[in-house]
């Protein structure tokens, strides 16, 4: 079977395999390792400052001459008042002190929100040729600006209507994200109740609705799951959780251990950590926030409020008080370098299907 597809042709790849952008976990080293082997590495910069965005792009460029994608968040920041946030602030202060972490009020209020508008000029100046995004669709001016620079755009859809929306807005490729996927749902059409469609059902439906190439995401972590995605019409696959255990990942050791031990039922969807629905391994902080009954502020407010506590927990190696984003196939995560994990997948695939 040939690895060639519209995605490999357009993006100039050897293999139609993308390493998923994973903010907080993926790194320039991970993205470069995959790009260097002929896949597409992704650099996650959603919500980061322009300075950090530029640094990460420079770092990735210093590690690979091959194309890589830069991934943005296309969300709006909702209006809010300090009173809206106060109950959650109190809860997080209480949970932190119970656990022995020192947090003060400024840790939960002193935040600055960056959107893709703050990052766009940098991507254009840096000549980024592939931009992927999630949580919405870029506005038409930004789409035009990026396209004028020859950029290929990849949006994320979790249902057919979102895929059609992206196609109508001139997006070149669509990441079709099944409910199995780790991390945040890319969902963005508010009038539809949270789409929870499995990749087996979603992919063929999106494929028959749109004409643009589709990249399958969610639960893919082996030659067999890659093959299944191709059989269902995928033009490429995007793999996230399988790279969390790699040497290049920022995940702390106890997060990697939990991944490897995870059973099929250990992940769940939650809004507790960020205010947006996301899939991760259930832990104590998630359960405490959910059972508190305190209203969870919308993304990115909750995400910013919890950031310091998450950081303290990570420094302490405490996997019960940080986010453990992971997909439903988490339990089969392998350790090793990103290069090894990537090449193993390619090798297994060639052995089974060539
Ligand atoms: C730790 C983690 C962080 C993620 N962060 C992002 C992100 O920054 N941008 C994005 O578009 N998707 C993000 N995702 C979703 C992935 O792009 C992808 O849809 C998902 O990993 C595919 O499912 P899998 O984890 O089962 O392979 C993240 C996923 C994980 C597991």
Coordinates of C-alpha atoms and ligand atoms in Angstrom, one line a residue:
X1 CA 0.0 0.0 0.0
X2 CA 1.3 3.4 -0.9
X3 CA 1.8 6.1 1.7
X4 CA 1.1 8.8 -0.8
X5 CA -2.0 10.9 -0.4
X6 CA -3.2 14.4 -1.1
X7 CA -1.8 15.4 2.3
X8 CA 1.7 14.0 1.6
X9 CA 1.6 15.7 -1.8
X10 CA 0.4 19.1 -0.5
X11 CA 2.5 19.2 2.7
X12 CA 5.6 17.5 1.0
X13 CA 5.8 14.6 3.5
X14 CA 7.1 11.1 3.2
X15 CA 4.5 9.7 5.5
X16 CA 0.9 10.8 6.1
X17 CA 1.4 10.8 9.8
X18 CA 1.2 14.0 12.0
X19 CA 2.4 14.3 15.5
X20 CA -0.5 16.1 17.3
X21 CA 0.1 19.5 18.7
X22 CA -0.1 19.1 22.5
X23 CA 0.3 22.4 24.5
X24 CA 2.1 21.7 27.7
X25 CA 3.4 18.3 26.5
X26 CA 4.9 18.6 23.0
X27 CA 8.1 20.4 22.4
X28 CA 10.2 21.7 19.5
X29 CA 12.4 18.6 20.0
X30 CA 9.4 16.3 19.5
X31 CA 8.1 18.2 16.5
X32 CA 11.5 18.2 14.8
X33 CA 12.1 14.5 15.5
X34 CA 8.9 13.6 13.6
X35 CA 9.5 16.1 10.8
X36 CA 13.0 14.9 10.4
X37 CA 11.8 11.3 9.7
X38 CA 9.3 12.4 7.1
X39 CA 6.1 12.9 9.1
X40 CA 4.7 16.2 10.2
X41 CA 5.7 17.5 13.6
X42 CA 3.4 20.1 15.2
X43 CA 4.5 23.0 17.4
X44 CA 1.7 23.9 19.9
X45 CA 1.7 27.7 20.7
X46 CA -2.0 28.2 21.5
X47 CA -2.5 31.1 23.9
X48 CA 1.3 31.7 24.3
X49 CA 2.9 35.2 24.3
X50 CA 4.3 36.5 21.0
X51 CA 7.9 36.3 22.5
X52 CA 7.5 32.7 23.5
X53 CA 5.9 31.8 20.2
X54 CA 8.9 33.2 18.3
X55 CA 11.4 31.5 20.6
X56 CA 9.7 28.1 20.1
X57 CA 9.6 28.6 16.3
X58 CA 13.3 29.5 16.3
X59 CA 14.1 26.4 18.4
X60 CA 12.2 24.1 16.1
X61 CA 13.8 25.6 13.0
X62 CA 17.2 25.0 14.5
X63 CA 16.4 21.3 14.8
X64 CA 14.8 20.6 11.4
X65 CA 14.9 21.8 7.8
X66 CA 11.7 20.0 7.0
X67 CA 8.2 21.5 7.3
X68 CA 6.4 21.5 10.6
X69 CA 3.0 22.9 11.6
X70 CA 2.4 25.7 14.1
X71 CA -0.8 25.2 16.0
X72 CA -3.0 28.1 17.3
X73 CA -6.2 28.4 19.4
X74 CA -9.0 30.2 17.7
X75 CA -11.2 30.9 20.7
X76 CA -12.6 34.2 21.9
X77 CA -12.1 35.5 25.5
X78 CA -15.6 35.8 27.1
X79 CA -16.5 38.9 29.1
X80 CA -16.3 38.3 32.9
X81 CA -16.3 40.2 36.2
X82 CA -14.0 39.5 39.3
X83 CA -17.1 38.4 41.2
X84 CA -17.8 35.7 38.5
X85 CA -14.4 34.2 39.3
X86 CA -14.4 34.5 43.1
X87 CA -16.1 31.2 44.1
X88 CA -13.6 29.2 42.0
X89 CA -10.7 31.3 43.3
X90 CA -11.8 30.4 46.9
X91 CA -12.1 26.7 46.0
X92 CA -8.7 26.5 44.4
X93 CA -7.0 28.4 47.3
X94 CA -8.7 25.9 49.7
X95 CA -7.7 22.8 47.7
X96 CA -4.1 24.1 47.3
X97 CA -3.6 24.7 51.0
X98 CA -5.1 21.3 51.9
X99 CA -2.6 19.7 49.6
X100 CA 0.3 21.8 51.0
X101 CA 0.8 24.2 48.1
X102 CA 1.4 27.9 48.7
X103 CA -0.9 30.0 46.5
X104 CA -1.9 33.6 47.0
X105 CA -4.7 35.6 45.5
X106 CA -2.5 37.2 42.7
X107 CA -1.6 33.7 41.5
X108 CA -5.3 33.3 40.6
X109 CA -6.0 36.7 39.2
X110 CA -2.9 38.1 37.6
X111 CA -3.3 36.7 34.1
X112 CA -3.0 38.1 30.6
X113 CA -4.8 36.4 27.7
X114 CA -3.1 36.1 24.3
X115 CA -5.1 35.2 21.2
X116 CA -3.9 34.1 17.8
X117 CA -4.2 37.8 16.7
X118 CA -1.1 38.5 18.9
X119 CA 0.8 35.7 17.2
X120 CA -0.2 36.0 13.5
X121 CA 2.5 38.6 12.4
X122 CA 5.2 36.3 13.9
X123 CA 4.0 33.3 11.9
X124 CA 4.0 35.4 8.7
X125 CA 7.4 36.9 9.4
X126 CA 8.8 33.5 10.2
X127 CA 7.4 32.1 6.9
X128 CA 5.5 29.3 8.6
X129 CA 4.0 27.2 5.8
X130 CA 1.5 25.1 7.7
X131 CA -0.8 26.5 10.4
X132 CA -3.2 24.3 12.2
X133 CA -5.8 25.4 14.7
X134 CA -8.6 24.3 17.1
X135 CA -11.4 25.8 19.2
X136 CA -12.9 27.7 16.2
X137 CA -12.0 29.2 12.9
X138 CA -9.6 32.0 12.1
X139 CA -11.3 35.2 10.9
X140 CA -11.4 35.9 7.2
X141 CA -8.7 38.6 7.3
X142 CA -6.3 36.3 9.1
X143 CA -7.1 33.4 6.7
X144 CA -6.4 35.7 3.7
X145 CA -3.1 37.0 5.2
X146 CA -1.8 33.5 5.9
X147 CA -2.9 32.2 2.5
X148 CA -1.3 35.2 0.7
X149 CA 2.0 34.0 2.2
X150 CA 1.4 30.5 0.7
X151 CA 0.3 28.9 4.0
X152 CA -1.7 25.7 4.2
X153 CA -4.4 25.9 6.8
X154 CA -5.7 22.9 8.9
X155 CA -8.8 23.3 11.1
X156 CA -10.3 21.0 13.6
X157 CA -13.8 19.6 13.5
X158 CA -15.7 17.3 15.9
X159 CA -18.9 17.0 13.8
X160 CA -20.0 17.2 10.1
X161 CA -21.4 20.8 10.5
X162 CA -18.0 22.1 11.9
X163 CA -16.2 20.4 9.0
X164 CA -18.6 22.1 6.5
X165 CA -18.1 25.4 8.2
X166 CA -14.3 25.1 7.9
X167 CA -14.5 24.1 4.3
X168 CA -16.9 27.1 3.6
X169 CA -14.3 29.4 5.2
X170 CA -11.6 28.2 2.7
X171 CA -9.7 26.0 5.1
X172 CA -7.5 23.6 3.2
X173 CA -7.6 20.4 5.4
X174 CA -9.6 19.2 8.3
X175 CA -8.5 17.3 11.4
X176 CA -11.5 15.1 12.2
X177 CA -11.3 14.6 15.9
X178 CA -13.2 11.6 17.3
X179 CA -14.4 11.4 20.9
X180 CA -11.5 9.1 21.7
X181 CA -9.0 11.9 21.4
X182 CA -6.9 13.1 24.3
X183 CA -6.9 16.7 25.4
X184 CA -9.4 19.4 24.5
X185 CA -12.4 18.9 22.2
X186 CA -11.9 21.2 19.2
X187 CA -15.7 21.8 19.2
X188 CA -16.7 25.4 18.3
X189 CA -20.3 25.6 17.1
X190 CA -22.3 26.7 20.2
X191 CA -25.7 25.7 18.9
X192 CA -24.8 22.0 18.8
X193 CA -24.7 20.1 22.1
X194 CA -21.1 18.9 22.6
X195 CA -20.4 16.4 19.7
X196 CA -19.4 13.1 21.1
X197 CA -19.0 11.1 17.9
X198 CA -16.5 8.2 17.8
X199 CA -13.9 8.4 14.9
X200 CA -15.4 5.2 13.2
X201 CA -18.7 7.0 12.8
X202 CA -17.4 10.5 12.3
X203 CA -14.7 10.1 9.7
X204 CA -16.8 8.5 6.9
X205 CA -19.6 11.0 7.5
X206 CA -17.2 14.0 7.3
X207 CA -15.5 12.4 4.2
X208 CA -18.7 12.2 2.3
X209 CA -19.7 15.7 3.3
X210 CA -16.5 17.7 2.3
X211 CA -14.1 17.7 -0.6
X212 CA -11.0 18.8 1.3
X213 CA -8.5 16.3 2.7
X214 CA -9.3 14.8 6.1
X215 CA -6.8 14.0 8.9
X216 CA -8.1 11.4 11.4
X217 CA -7.4 12.0 15.1
X218 CA -8.5 10.1 18.2
X219 CA -7.3 6.7 19.5
X220 CA -4.7 6.1 16.8
X221 CA -1.6 4.5 18.2
X222 CA -0.7 1.4 16.1
X223 CA -0.3 0.2 12.6
X224 CA -3.8 -1.4 12.8
X225 CA -5.5 1.8 13.9
X226 CA -3.7 3.8 11.2
X227 CA -4.9 1.2 8.6
X228 CA -8.4 1.4 10.0
X229 CA -8.4 5.2 9.6
X230 CA -7.2 4.9 6.0
X231 CA -9.9 2.3 5.2
X232 CA -12.4 4.8 6.5
X233 CA -11.2 7.5 4.1
X234 CA -8.5 9.3 6.1
X235 CA -5.9 11.1 3.9
X236 CA -3.6 11.2 6.9
X237 CA -3.6 10.5 10.7
X238 CA -2.8 12.7 13.7
X239 CA -1.4 11.0 16.8
X240 CA -1.2 12.6 20.2
X241 CA -1.3 10.4 23.3
X242 CA 1.2 7.9 21.8
X243 CA 3.8 10.7 22.0
X244 CA 3.2 11.7 25.6
X245 CA 5.4 9.0 27.0
X246 CA 8.4 10.0 24.8
X247 CA 11.7 11.4 26.0
X248 CA 11.0 14.7 24.3
X249 CA 7.6 15.2 26.1
X250 CA 7.2 17.7 29.0
X251 CA 4.9 15.2 30.9
X252 CA 6.2 14.5 34.4
X253 CA 7.3 10.9 35.2
X254 CA 4.2 10.1 37.2
X255 CA 1.9 11.3 34.4
X256 CA 3.8 8.9 32.0
X257 CA 3.4 6.1 34.5
X258 CA -0.3 6.7 34.8
X259 CA -0.6 6.6 31.0
X260 CA 1.1 3.3 30.7
X261 CA -1.1 1.8 33.4
X262 CA -4.4 3.3 32.1
X263 CA -7.3 1.0 31.4
X264 CA -9.9 1.6 28.7
X265 CA -12.3 3.3 31.2
X266 CA -9.7 5.5 33.0
X267 CA -10.1 8.6 30.9
X268 CA -13.1 10.9 31.1
X269 CA -14.3 14.2 29.6
X270 CA -14.2 17.1 32.0
X271 CA -14.5 20.9 32.1
X272 CA -12.8 21.1 35.6
X273 CA -9.3 22.1 34.5
X274 CA -9.9 24.6 31.8
X275 CA -13.6 25.4 31.3
X276 CA -13.6 23.6 28.0
X277 CA -14.4 19.9 27.6
X278 CA -11.2 17.8 27.4
X279 CA -10.3 14.2 27.9
X280 CA -7.9 13.1 30.6
X281 CA -7.2 10.4 33.2
X282 CA -9.4 11.1 36.2
X283 CA -7.4 12.3 39.2
X284 CA -8.1 13.9 42.6
X285 CA -8.1 17.5 41.6
X286 CA -10.6 16.8 38.8
X287 CA -12.9 15.0 41.2
X288 CA -12.6 17.6 43.9
X289 CA -13.5 20.5 41.5
X290 CA -16.4 18.5 40.0
X291 CA -17.9 17.4 43.3
X292 CA -17.6 20.9 44.8
X293 CA -20.6 22.1 42.8
X294 CA -18.8 25.5 42.3
X295 CA -19.5 26.9 38.8
X296 CA -16.6 26.4 36.5
X297 CA -15.7 29.6 34.6
X298 CA -15.5 29.3 30.8
X299 CA -12.2 28.8 28.8
X300 CA -9.7 30.4 29.1
X301 CA -10.6 31.8 32.5
X302 CA -10.5 28.5 34.4
X303 CA -7.4 27.4 32.6
X304 CA -5.6 30.6 33.6
X305 CA -6.8 30.4 37.2
X306 CA -5.6 26.9 37.7
X307 CA -2.2 27.4 35.9
X308 CA -0.1 28.1 39.0
X309 CA -1.5 25.2 41.0
X310 CA -0.8 22.9 38.0
X311 CA 2.8 24.2 37.8
X312 CA 3.4 23.7 41.5
X313 CA 2.0 20.1 41.3
X314 CA 4.2 19.4 38.3
X315 CA 7.3 20.6 40.1
X316 CA 6.4 18.3 43.0
X317 CA 5.8 15.4 40.6
X318 CA 2.2 15.2 41.9
X319 CA 0.1 13.6 39.2
X320 CA -3.1 13.9 41.3
X321 CA -3.1 17.7 41.2
X322 CA -2.1 18.4 37.5
X323 CA -3.8 17.7 34.2
X324 CA -3.3 14.2 32.8
X325 CA -4.7 14.8 29.2
X326 CA -4.9 11.4 27.5
X327 CA -7.0 9.6 24.9
X328 CA -8.9 6.4 25.3
X329 CA -6.0 4.3 23.9
X330 CA -3.7 5.7 26.6
X331 CA -2.8 2.3 28.1
X332 CA -0.8 1.2 25.1
X333 CA 1.6 4.2 25.2
X334 CA 5.2 3.3 24.6
X335 CA 8.3 4.9 26.1
X336 CA 11.4 5.9 24.1
X337 CA 12.3 8.8 21.8
X338 CA 9.8 10.4 19.6
X339 CA 11.9 9.2 16.6
X340 CA 11.7 5.6 17.9
X341 CA 7.9 5.8 18.5
X342 CA 7.4 7.3 15.0
X343 CA 9.7 4.8 13.2
X344 CA 8.2 1.9 15.1
X345 CA 4.7 2.8 13.8
X346 CA 6.1 3.1 10.2
X347 CA 7.9 -0.2 10.5
X348 CA 4.9 -2.1 12.0
X349 CA 2.7 -0.7 9.2
X350 CA 5.1 -1.7 6.5
X351 CA 5.5 -5.2 7.9
X352 CA 1.7 -5.8 8.2
X353 CA 0.5 -4.0 5.1
X354 CA 3.1 -3.5 2.4
Ligands
LIG1 C1 -1.8 16.4 26.1 C2 -2.6 16.9 25.0 C3 -2.5 18.2 24.6 C4 -3.2 18.6 23.5 N1 -3.1 19.9 23.1 C5 -3.6 20.3 21.8 C6 -3.3 21.6 21.3 O1 -2.5 22.4 21.9 N2 -3.8 21.9 20.1 C7 -4.6 21.0 19.4 O2 -5.1 21.3 18.3 N3 -4.9 19.8 19.9 C8 -4.4 19.4 21.1 N4 -4.7 18.2 21.6 C9 -5.5 17.2 20.8 C10 -4.7 16.5 19.7 O3 -4.3 17.4 18.7 C11 -5.4 15.3 19.0 O4 -6.7 15.7 18.6 C12 -5.5 14.1 19.9 O5 -4.3 14.0 20.7 C13 -5.7 12.9 19.1 O6 -6.1 11.8 19.9 P1 -5.1 10.8 20.7 O7 -4.6 11.6 21.8 O8 -6.0 9.7 21.1 O9 -4.0 10.4 19.7 C14 -4.0 17.7 22.7 C15 -4.0 16.4 23.1 C16 -3.3 15.9 24.2 C17 -3.3 14.5 24.6

